[in-house]
Amino acid sequence: QVQLVESGGGLVQPGGSLRLSCAASGATLEYYAIGWFRQAPGKEREGVSCDSTDDDMTYYADSVKGRFTVSRDSAKNTVYLQMDSLEPEDTAVYYCAAAIVQGMCVPVIHVFGYDYWGKGTQVTVSS
């Protein structure tokens, strides 16, 4: 049974930083494309980033480009989302998802086709 668990969310002031973690059990994330998504109250889930190892590409939504960075730690079987210069508009529940299929990551990040999803972690940016 594959499980993804997000952590690292919390309350942060505008301009602050958080690092989210997506830890996996039952699967080796090295072989999966990993997407980060977020969903704010009353809004649809939107793609934040997609990182794949088959083509060594990472895509970011325009709204987070230059502020968010994805990284992986194979030894810990964990993917991170470093979020800097946070804005109130970044407030949402953040989810990670894993997809085994190659070619999953494209410039326009979509929510379809992922095999596994975590349950999310809340990020609140407020003064």
Short mmCIF file of C-alpha atoms in Angstrom, two decimals:
data_model
loop_
_atom_site.label_atom_id
_atom_site.label_comp_id
_atom_site.label_asym_id
_atom_site.label_seq_id
_atom_site.Cartn_x
_atom_site.Cartn_y
_atom_site.Cartn_z
CA GLN A 1 0.00 0.00 0.00
CA VAL A 2 1.49 3.29 -1.10
CA GLN A 3 1.02 6.24 1.20
CA LEU A 4 2.06 9.84 0.81
CA VAL A 5 2.16 12.05 3.87
CA GLU A 6 2.59 15.81 3.68
CA SER A 7 3.96 17.83 6.56
CA GLY A 8 5.50 21.21 7.27
CA GLY A 9 2.47 23.41 6.89
CA GLY A 10 1.54 26.11 9.34
CA LEU A 11 0.95 29.79 9.89
CA VAL A 12 3.51 32.20 8.49
CA GLN A 13 3.64 35.95 7.96
CA PRO A 14 3.74 37.42 4.47
CA GLY A 15 7.26 37.30 3.12
CA GLY A 16 8.10 34.27 5.22
CA SER A 17 9.10 30.76 4.22
CA LEU A 18 7.96 27.21 4.77
CA ARG A 19 9.25 23.88 3.60
CA LEU A 20 6.71 21.19 2.92
CA SER A 21 7.64 17.53 2.89
CA CYS A 22 6.05 14.66 1.04
CA ALA A 23 7.19 11.38 2.53
CA ALA A 24 6.36 8.07 0.90
CA SER A 25 5.95 4.53 2.12
CA GLY A 26 5.36 1.52 -0.08
CA ALA A 27 6.98 3.10 -3.13
CA THR A 28 10.29 4.55 -4.19
CA LEU A 29 9.64 8.14 -5.20
CA GLU A 30 12.70 8.14 -7.40
CA TYR A 31 10.61 6.38 -10.06
CA TYR A 32 7.61 8.70 -9.81
CA ALA A 33 6.73 12.11 -11.09
CA ILE A 34 5.70 14.21 -8.12
CA GLY A 35 3.16 16.96 -8.31
CA TRP A 36 2.36 19.57 -5.71
CA PHE A 37 -1.12 21.02 -5.69
CA ARG A 38 -3.10 23.41 -3.57
CA GLN A 39 -6.71 24.14 -2.92
CA ALA A 40 -8.02 27.27 -1.30
CA PRO A 41 -11.51 27.47 0.19
CA GLY A 42 -14.12 27.77 -2.53
CA LYS A 43 -11.61 27.24 -5.31
CA GLU A 44 -10.61 24.34 -7.50
CA ARG A 45 -7.45 22.39 -6.87
CA GLU A 46 -4.61 23.89 -8.87
CA GLY A 47 -1.21 22.65 -9.87
CA VAL A 48 1.80 24.21 -8.18
CA SER A 49 4.66 22.16 -9.54
CA CYS A 50 5.50 18.93 -11.30
CA ASP A 51 8.87 17.24 -11.00
CA SER A 52 9.86 14.21 -13.01
CA THR A 53 12.99 12.10 -12.98
CA ASP A 54 12.51 10.49 -16.40
CA ASP A 55 13.33 13.72 -18.20
CA ASP A 56 14.82 15.63 -15.26
CA MET A 57 12.32 18.47 -15.66
CA THR A 58 10.49 20.57 -13.12
CA TYR A 59 7.61 22.86 -13.99
CA TYR A 60 6.08 25.54 -11.81
CA ALA A 61 2.85 27.46 -12.00
CA ASP A 62 3.42 31.08 -13.02
CA SER A 63 2.05 32.22 -9.67
CA VAL A 64 4.88 30.52 -7.76
CA LYS A 65 7.73 30.61 -10.25
CA GLY A 66 10.85 32.07 -8.69
CA ARG A 67 9.48 31.63 -5.17
CA PHE A 68 8.91 27.87 -4.83
CA THR A 69 11.49 25.15 -5.38
CA VAL A 70 11.14 21.38 -5.49
CA SER A 71 13.87 19.06 -4.31
CA ARG A 72 14.23 15.38 -3.57
CA ASP A 73 16.05 13.36 -0.93
CA SER A 74 16.30 9.79 -2.19
CA ALA A 75 17.76 8.51 1.04
CA LYS A 76 14.68 9.72 2.91
CA ASN A 77 12.29 8.90 0.07
CA THR A 78 10.94 12.40 0.43
CA VAL A 79 10.18 15.29 -1.87
CA TYR A 80 10.24 18.87 -0.60
CA LEU A 81 8.55 22.06 -1.65
CA GLN A 82 10.50 25.07 -0.45
CA MET A 83 8.21 28.08 -0.39
CA ASP A 84 9.76 31.53 -0.05
CA SER A 85 8.35 35.05 -0.19
CA LEU A 86 4.97 33.71 0.76
CA GLU A 87 1.90 35.81 0.03
CA PRO A 88 -1.60 35.67 1.51
CA GLU A 89 -2.75 34.31 -1.86
CA ASP A 90 -0.66 31.19 -1.17
CA THR A 91 -3.00 30.21 1.66
CA ALA A 92 -4.42 26.78 0.88
CA VAL A 93 -4.25 23.11 1.67
CA TYR A 94 -1.24 21.70 -0.13
CA TYR A 95 -1.17 18.18 -1.50
CA CYS A 96 1.49 16.03 -3.07
CA ALA A 97 0.74 13.34 -5.62
CA ALA A 98 2.75 10.65 -7.36
CA ALA A 99 2.49 9.27 -10.87
CA ILE A 100 4.45 6.34 -12.29
CA VAL A 101 3.73 7.15 -15.93
CA GLN A 102 6.50 8.76 -17.93
CA GLY A 103 5.98 12.13 -19.51
CA MET A 104 3.62 13.19 -16.74
CA CYS A 105 5.03 16.64 -16.24
CA VAL A 106 4.13 19.28 -18.79
CA PRO A 107 4.34 23.08 -18.59
CA VAL A 108 0.64 23.41 -17.77
CA ILE A 109 0.32 21.41 -14.58
CA HIS A 110 -2.80 19.27 -14.49
CA VAL A 111 -4.40 17.26 -11.72
CA PHE A 112 -5.22 14.16 -13.78
CA GLY A 113 -3.42 10.86 -14.00
CA TYR A 114 -1.79 10.68 -10.58
CA ASP A 115 -1.76 7.30 -8.92
CA TYR A 116 -1.47 8.38 -5.31
CA TRP A 117 -2.38 11.45 -3.29
CA GLY A 118 -1.59 12.62 0.19
CA LYS A 119 -4.19 14.06 2.54
CA GLY A 120 -2.76 17.55 2.54
CA THR A 121 -1.23 20.08 4.91
CA GLN A 122 -2.61 23.53 5.66
CA VAL A 123 -0.57 26.60 4.81
CA THR A 124 -1.84 29.94 6.07
CA VAL A 125 -0.09 33.18 5.20
CA SER A 126 -1.35 36.01 7.34
CA SER A 127 -0.11 38.85 9.47
#
